[in-house]
């Protein structure tokens, strides 16, 4: 009995000791977690835009600010404007080669390397920003984007949407399809090829190169983004006619490019911060453009006497015909384009029907 009692006491004491030990051990582990200096990461991010340019250039600055705040300084991102570290059109290669950890650009600039890439920025007569984001996040678009960048060691993330872009700036009015013949216009991506097919001569220039080309007459016309950004570049000083017609970039998505190895080297919480910050910037950029475009358009018309125009129906129909033809050619020529186009176009069709029933009618009635 006594022996048993002693045994029981011993068991209790041992149990208490082991509990205490356990508690101490947990405390020690917790203390180590707090005290141990956490690894810090300093990333470079190169862009295709002038440093701090409204909208486009501020999107990566906002991203850097979010990441720094959310990670409590464990991940810092330094943003470089086009040409500061690498030229605007070398952003993709710099991220792919690991020269820098990140980039901010537009996927249509890489169509020479990846024919399907323009689908992830803008397709003439394609999806609007709202439709595109729905496809990207809930229609399989993001997975397809990751697939086509994966061979280059790049992880794409949404980087903001400019909303519907304006038809652009023209030195002479466009009154018919004949006026497109021989027109030298700065216009990137598939839209440039559409215009070429319609008789014009597309030119590719980075943002910073456009104004002097338009002013000197090296080009007759240019598109850029819309009033908010176009006012900042001062195009009204070089061309009189501003076309508000939406056709070539109905909702242009920008992109964050992340070097996959650099991303994989981050702890899981910092990886989540990078992804969430990109999504936050994606949403706020569209809101920014929606809020600023109309005010900038008023300034262009009232203070700078810009002549606002719309393309005639004949020109729009011609551009649509050439777009359909070009997309059919791309589908035939490239397997990835065909695969991604199927997903994109099916989603667009479903949205077209839904919008007819809802917003399209609403806009006309309110
Ligand atoms: Ca544009």
Short mmCIF file of C-alpha atoms in Angstrom, two decimals, residues 18-322:
data_model
loop_
_atom_site.label_atom_id
_atom_site.label_comp_id
_atom_site.label_asym_id
_atom_site.label_seq_id
_atom_site.Cartn_x
_atom_site.Cartn_y
_atom_site.Cartn_z
CA UNK A 18 8.10 16.55 -17.31
CA UNK A 19 5.25 19.08 -17.68
CA UNK A 20 7.49 21.82 -16.36
CA UNK A 21 10.27 20.70 -18.63
CA UNK A 22 7.85 20.66 -21.53
CA UNK A 23 6.68 24.17 -20.68
CA UNK A 24 10.23 25.41 -20.46
CA UNK A 25 11.06 23.82 -23.76
CA UNK A 26 8.07 25.49 -25.44
CA UNK A 27 9.03 28.81 -23.93
CA UNK A 28 12.58 28.39 -25.14
CA UNK A 29 11.36 27.61 -28.68
CA UNK A 30 8.99 30.59 -28.62
CA UNK A 31 11.73 32.84 -27.32
CA UNK A 32 14.09 31.64 -30.04
CA UNK A 33 11.47 32.45 -32.67
CA UNK A 34 11.19 36.00 -31.41
CA UNK A 35 14.86 36.62 -30.76
CA UNK A 36 16.38 34.94 -33.80
CA UNK A 37 17.11 37.60 -36.45
CA UNK A 38 14.82 36.81 -39.41
CA UNK A 39 16.34 36.66 -42.84
CA UNK A 40 15.87 39.85 -44.82
CA UNK A 41 15.46 40.11 -48.57
CA UNK A 42 16.23 43.13 -50.76
CA UNK A 43 14.73 42.87 -54.25
CA UNK A 44 15.14 44.96 -57.36
CA UNK A 45 12.15 45.63 -59.62
CA UNK A 46 12.61 47.02 -63.16
CA UNK A 47 9.78 48.53 -65.18
CA UNK A 48 8.88 49.48 -68.75
CA UNK A 49 7.69 52.92 -67.59
CA UNK A 50 9.29 56.21 -66.67
CA UNK A 51 10.04 56.33 -62.91
CA UNK A 52 6.96 57.44 -60.87
CA UNK A 53 4.81 57.86 -64.03
CA UNK A 54 1.13 58.31 -63.01
CA UNK A 55 -0.77 55.01 -62.86
CA UNK A 56 1.61 52.69 -64.70
CA UNK A 57 4.77 53.76 -62.90
CA UNK A 58 3.10 54.22 -59.52
CA UNK A 59 1.68 50.67 -59.48
CA UNK A 60 5.08 49.07 -58.67
CA UNK A 61 5.83 51.88 -56.17
CA UNK A 62 2.58 51.04 -54.36
CA UNK A 63 3.48 47.34 -54.48
CA UNK A 64 6.89 48.08 -52.88
CA UNK A 65 5.24 50.16 -50.16
CA UNK A 66 2.68 47.42 -49.35
CA UNK A 67 5.33 44.68 -49.25
CA UNK A 68 7.63 46.70 -47.02
CA UNK A 69 4.81 47.52 -44.58
CA UNK A 70 3.28 44.03 -44.51
CA UNK A 71 6.62 42.28 -44.05
CA UNK A 72 7.80 44.78 -41.43
CA UNK A 73 10.84 45.49 -43.60
CA UNK A 74 11.83 41.84 -44.08
CA UNK A 75 11.30 42.18 -47.83
CA UNK A 76 12.19 45.48 -49.45
CA UNK A 77 11.64 46.19 -53.15
CA UNK A 78 13.53 48.95 -54.95
CA UNK A 79 11.80 50.17 -58.12
CA UNK A 80 13.74 51.26 -61.20
CA UNK A 81 12.23 53.20 -64.12
CA UNK A 82 12.77 52.16 -67.75
CA UNK A 83 16.42 52.57 -68.71
CA UNK A 84 17.69 53.00 -65.14
CA UNK A 85 18.93 49.41 -64.85
CA UNK A 86 17.66 47.85 -68.10
CA UNK A 87 15.77 49.28 -71.10
CA UNK A 88 11.96 49.09 -70.95
CA UNK A 89 11.73 46.23 -73.43
CA UNK A 90 14.34 44.09 -71.59
CA UNK A 91 12.33 43.71 -68.39
CA UNK A 92 11.24 40.14 -69.20
CA UNK A 93 14.82 38.97 -69.94
CA UNK A 94 16.23 40.65 -66.83
CA UNK A 95 13.70 38.81 -64.61
CA UNK A 96 14.10 35.53 -66.51
CA UNK A 97 17.90 35.61 -66.17
CA UNK A 98 17.72 36.60 -62.50
CA UNK A 99 19.54 39.92 -63.03
CA UNK A 100 16.66 41.34 -60.98
CA UNK A 101 14.00 39.60 -58.88
CA UNK A 102 10.99 41.41 -60.33
CA UNK A 103 9.60 43.44 -63.20
CA UNK A 104 6.47 45.45 -64.01
CA UNK A 105 5.35 45.60 -67.61
CA UNK A 106 2.68 44.48 -70.10
CA UNK A 107 2.55 40.95 -71.52
CA UNK A 108 1.96 42.10 -75.13
CA UNK A 109 5.54 43.38 -75.27
CA UNK A 110 6.75 39.73 -75.29
CA UNK A 111 4.79 38.46 -78.28
CA UNK A 112 8.09 37.95 -80.19
CA UNK A 113 9.08 35.31 -77.60
CA UNK A 114 5.63 34.01 -76.66
CA UNK A 115 2.97 34.47 -79.36
CA UNK A 116 0.17 33.89 -76.82
CA UNK A 117 1.45 36.52 -74.37
CA UNK A 118 -0.74 39.39 -75.70
CA UNK A 119 -3.86 37.54 -74.51
CA UNK A 120 -2.70 38.41 -70.97
CA UNK A 121 -2.56 42.15 -71.59
CA UNK A 122 -5.10 43.16 -74.24
CA UNK A 123 -6.88 41.71 -77.21
CA UNK A 124 -8.57 44.09 -79.70
CA UNK A 125 -12.36 43.80 -79.27
CA UNK A 126 -11.67 41.45 -76.32
CA UNK A 127 -12.57 41.50 -72.64
CA UNK A 128 -13.00 44.56 -70.45
CA UNK A 129 -11.08 44.87 -67.16
CA UNK A 130 -13.94 43.41 -65.11
CA UNK A 131 -14.38 40.48 -67.49
CA UNK A 132 -10.64 39.86 -67.72
CA UNK A 133 -10.16 39.78 -63.93
CA UNK A 134 -13.08 37.36 -63.64
CA UNK A 135 -11.44 35.07 -66.22
CA UNK A 136 -8.01 35.43 -64.61
CA UNK A 137 -9.07 34.55 -61.06
CA UNK A 138 -12.10 32.30 -61.60
CA UNK A 139 -11.99 31.18 -65.23
CA UNK A 140 -8.59 29.47 -65.42
CA UNK A 141 -6.69 32.44 -66.91
CA UNK A 142 -4.07 32.73 -64.16
CA UNK A 143 -3.10 29.05 -64.47
CA UNK A 144 -2.66 29.40 -68.25
CA UNK A 145 -0.54 32.54 -67.78
CA UNK A 146 1.70 30.70 -65.29
CA UNK A 147 2.07 27.82 -67.73
CA UNK A 148 3.38 29.95 -70.61
CA UNK A 149 5.85 31.92 -68.44
CA UNK A 150 7.08 28.84 -66.53
CA UNK A 151 9.69 27.80 -69.18
CA UNK A 152 11.30 31.23 -68.70
CA UNK A 153 11.56 30.82 -64.91
CA UNK A 154 9.03 33.60 -64.39
CA UNK A 155 5.95 33.68 -62.19
CA UNK A 156 3.41 36.24 -63.46
CA UNK A 157 1.11 38.14 -61.11
CA UNK A 158 -1.63 40.64 -62.01
CA UNK A 159 -0.16 44.15 -61.95
CA UNK A 160 -3.07 46.56 -62.43
CA UNK A 161 -5.55 47.28 -65.18
CA UNK A 162 -5.79 50.55 -67.06
CA UNK A 163 -9.43 50.00 -68.02
CA UNK A 164 -10.54 50.80 -71.57
CA UNK A 165 -7.90 52.72 -73.51
CA UNK A 166 -8.53 55.55 -75.97
CA UNK A 167 -8.08 55.08 -79.73
CA UNK A 168 -5.24 57.59 -79.65
CA UNK A 169 -3.77 60.83 -80.99
CA UNK A 170 -3.79 61.72 -84.68
CA UNK A 171 -2.26 64.63 -86.55
CA UNK A 172 -5.00 64.30 -89.20
CA UNK A 173 -8.63 63.20 -88.86
CA UNK A 174 -9.59 59.63 -89.65
CA UNK A 175 -12.77 59.88 -91.72
CA UNK A 176 -12.55 56.63 -93.65
CA UNK A 177 -10.52 53.42 -94.03
CA UNK A 178 -8.57 55.22 -96.79
CA UNK A 179 -7.13 57.53 -94.11
CA UNK A 180 -5.47 54.52 -92.47
CA UNK A 181 -3.41 53.75 -95.58
CA UNK A 182 0.31 54.36 -94.91
CA UNK A 183 -0.46 55.89 -91.50
CA UNK A 184 2.59 55.51 -89.24
CA UNK A 185 1.21 54.82 -85.81
CA UNK A 186 2.83 53.80 -82.56
CA UNK A 187 0.70 50.89 -81.39
CA UNK A 188 1.93 47.65 -79.76
CA UNK A 189 0.78 44.05 -79.71
CA UNK A 190 -1.85 42.40 -81.88
CA UNK A 191 -3.50 45.77 -82.49
CA UNK A 192 -0.39 46.86 -84.39
CA UNK A 193 -0.74 43.83 -86.63
CA UNK A 194 -4.44 44.54 -87.12
CA UNK A 195 -3.62 48.06 -88.23
CA UNK A 196 -0.92 46.73 -90.56
CA UNK A 197 -3.41 44.35 -92.09
CA UNK A 198 -5.74 47.35 -92.60
CA UNK A 199 -3.01 49.25 -94.48
CA UNK A 200 -1.20 51.27 -91.81
CA UNK A 201 2.41 51.01 -90.60
CA UNK A 202 2.61 50.13 -86.89
CA UNK A 203 5.63 51.32 -84.92
CA UNK A 204 6.76 50.04 -81.51
CA UNK A 205 8.21 52.59 -79.10
CA UNK A 206 8.44 52.66 -75.30
CA UNK A 207 6.40 55.37 -73.57
CA UNK A 208 9.32 57.74 -73.11
CA UNK A 209 10.14 57.70 -76.84
CA UNK A 210 6.67 58.56 -78.15
CA UNK A 211 6.36 62.31 -77.64
CA UNK A 212 9.45 63.34 -79.62
CA UNK A 213 8.55 60.88 -82.44
CA UNK A 214 5.06 62.42 -82.68
CA UNK A 215 6.35 65.98 -82.47
CA UNK A 216 9.05 65.47 -85.11
CA UNK A 217 6.61 63.77 -87.49
CA UNK A 218 8.50 60.45 -87.37
CA UNK A 219 5.05 59.02 -86.58
CA UNK A 220 1.60 60.37 -87.62
CA UNK A 221 -0.33 58.98 -84.70
CA UNK A 222 0.04 57.19 -81.39
CA UNK A 223 -1.99 55.43 -78.83
CA UNK A 224 -0.80 55.35 -75.23
CA UNK A 225 -3.38 54.76 -72.50
CA UNK A 226 -6.15 57.29 -71.91
CA UNK A 227 -6.61 60.90 -70.73
CA UNK A 228 -4.97 60.45 -67.29
CA UNK A 229 -1.70 59.15 -68.74
CA UNK A 230 -1.85 60.94 -72.09
CA UNK A 231 -2.20 64.34 -70.41
CA UNK A 232 0.95 63.58 -68.38
CA UNK A 233 2.91 62.94 -71.60
CA UNK A 234 1.65 66.17 -73.21
CA UNK A 235 0.58 64.57 -76.51
CA UNK A 236 -1.90 67.44 -77.04
CA UNK A 237 1.11 69.59 -77.94
CA UNK A 238 1.97 67.35 -80.89
CA UNK A 239 -1.40 66.20 -82.32
CA UNK A 240 -4.82 67.92 -82.52
CA UNK A 241 -7.24 65.01 -82.72
CA UNK A 242 -7.96 62.66 -79.84
CA UNK A 243 -10.07 59.57 -80.58
CA UNK A 244 -12.01 58.18 -77.64
CA UNK A 245 -13.11 55.04 -79.54
CA UNK A 246 -12.33 51.88 -77.60
CA UNK A 247 -11.19 48.98 -79.77
CA UNK A 248 -7.55 47.92 -79.40
CA UNK A 249 -7.16 47.77 -75.62
CA UNK A 250 -10.59 47.40 -74.00
CA UNK A 251 -9.10 46.59 -70.58
CA UNK A 252 -5.33 46.30 -70.53
CA UNK A 253 -3.82 44.20 -67.80
CA UNK A 254 -0.36 45.07 -66.52
CA UNK A 255 1.87 42.40 -65.03
CA UNK A 256 4.29 41.77 -62.21
CA UNK A 257 7.03 39.38 -63.28
CA UNK A 258 8.69 37.45 -60.46
CA UNK A 259 11.84 35.39 -60.86
CA UNK A 260 10.63 31.94 -59.80
CA UNK A 261 13.86 31.01 -57.95
CA UNK A 262 13.78 34.26 -55.98
CA UNK A 263 10.11 33.61 -55.13
CA UNK A 264 10.82 30.01 -54.07
CA UNK A 265 13.62 31.23 -51.78
CA UNK A 266 11.15 33.31 -49.73
CA UNK A 267 9.48 31.89 -46.59
CA UNK A 268 5.77 31.16 -47.05
CA UNK A 269 4.56 34.32 -45.28
CA UNK A 270 6.62 36.60 -47.56
CA UNK A 271 5.41 34.66 -50.62
CA UNK A 272 1.83 35.32 -49.51
CA UNK A 273 2.64 39.01 -48.98
CA UNK A 274 4.01 39.31 -52.54
CA UNK A 275 0.87 37.70 -53.98
CA UNK A 276 -1.59 39.68 -51.88
CA UNK A 277 0.22 42.99 -52.53
CA UNK A 278 0.07 42.33 -56.30
CA UNK A 279 -3.69 41.68 -56.10
CA UNK A 280 -4.21 44.84 -54.03
CA UNK A 281 -2.33 46.92 -56.61
CA UNK A 282 -4.29 45.23 -59.40
CA UNK A 283 -7.59 46.39 -57.90
CA UNK A 284 -6.53 49.90 -56.89
CA UNK A 285 -4.94 50.70 -60.26
CA UNK A 286 -8.24 50.19 -62.09
CA UNK A 287 -10.03 52.39 -59.54
CA UNK A 288 -7.35 55.05 -60.00
CA UNK A 289 -7.78 55.12 -63.80
CA UNK A 290 -11.57 55.15 -63.52
CA UNK A 291 -11.38 58.07 -61.11
CA UNK A 292 -8.77 60.15 -62.96
CA UNK A 293 -9.56 59.66 -66.66
CA UNK A 294 -12.64 61.83 -66.89
CA UNK A 295 -11.11 64.78 -65.03
CA UNK A 296 -8.05 64.61 -67.30
CA UNK A 297 -10.26 64.49 -70.40
CA UNK A 298 -11.99 67.69 -69.28
CA UNK A 299 -8.60 69.38 -68.83
CA UNK A 300 -7.51 68.26 -72.31
CA UNK A 301 -10.64 69.67 -73.94
CA UNK A 302 -11.17 72.82 -71.86
CA UNK A 303 -7.59 73.92 -71.24
CA UNK A 304 -5.71 72.51 -74.22
CA UNK A 305 -8.40 72.73 -76.93
CA UNK A 306 -8.07 69.10 -77.90
CA UNK A 307 -10.51 68.01 -80.63
CA UNK A 308 -12.35 64.90 -79.44
CA UNK A 309 -13.36 62.43 -82.16
CA UNK A 310 -14.81 58.93 -82.69
CA UNK A 311 -13.80 56.59 -85.51
CA UNK A 312 -16.57 56.25 -88.10
CA UNK A 313 -18.50 52.96 -87.99
CA UNK A 314 -16.84 51.88 -91.25
CA UNK A 315 -13.38 52.13 -89.65
CA UNK A 316 -14.47 50.21 -86.54
CA UNK A 317 -16.04 47.45 -88.64
CA UNK A 318 -12.89 47.16 -90.75
CA UNK A 319 -10.69 46.93 -87.66
CA UNK A 320 -12.98 44.21 -86.24
CA UNK A 321 -12.79 42.20 -89.49
CA UNK A 322 -9.00 42.39 -89.53
#
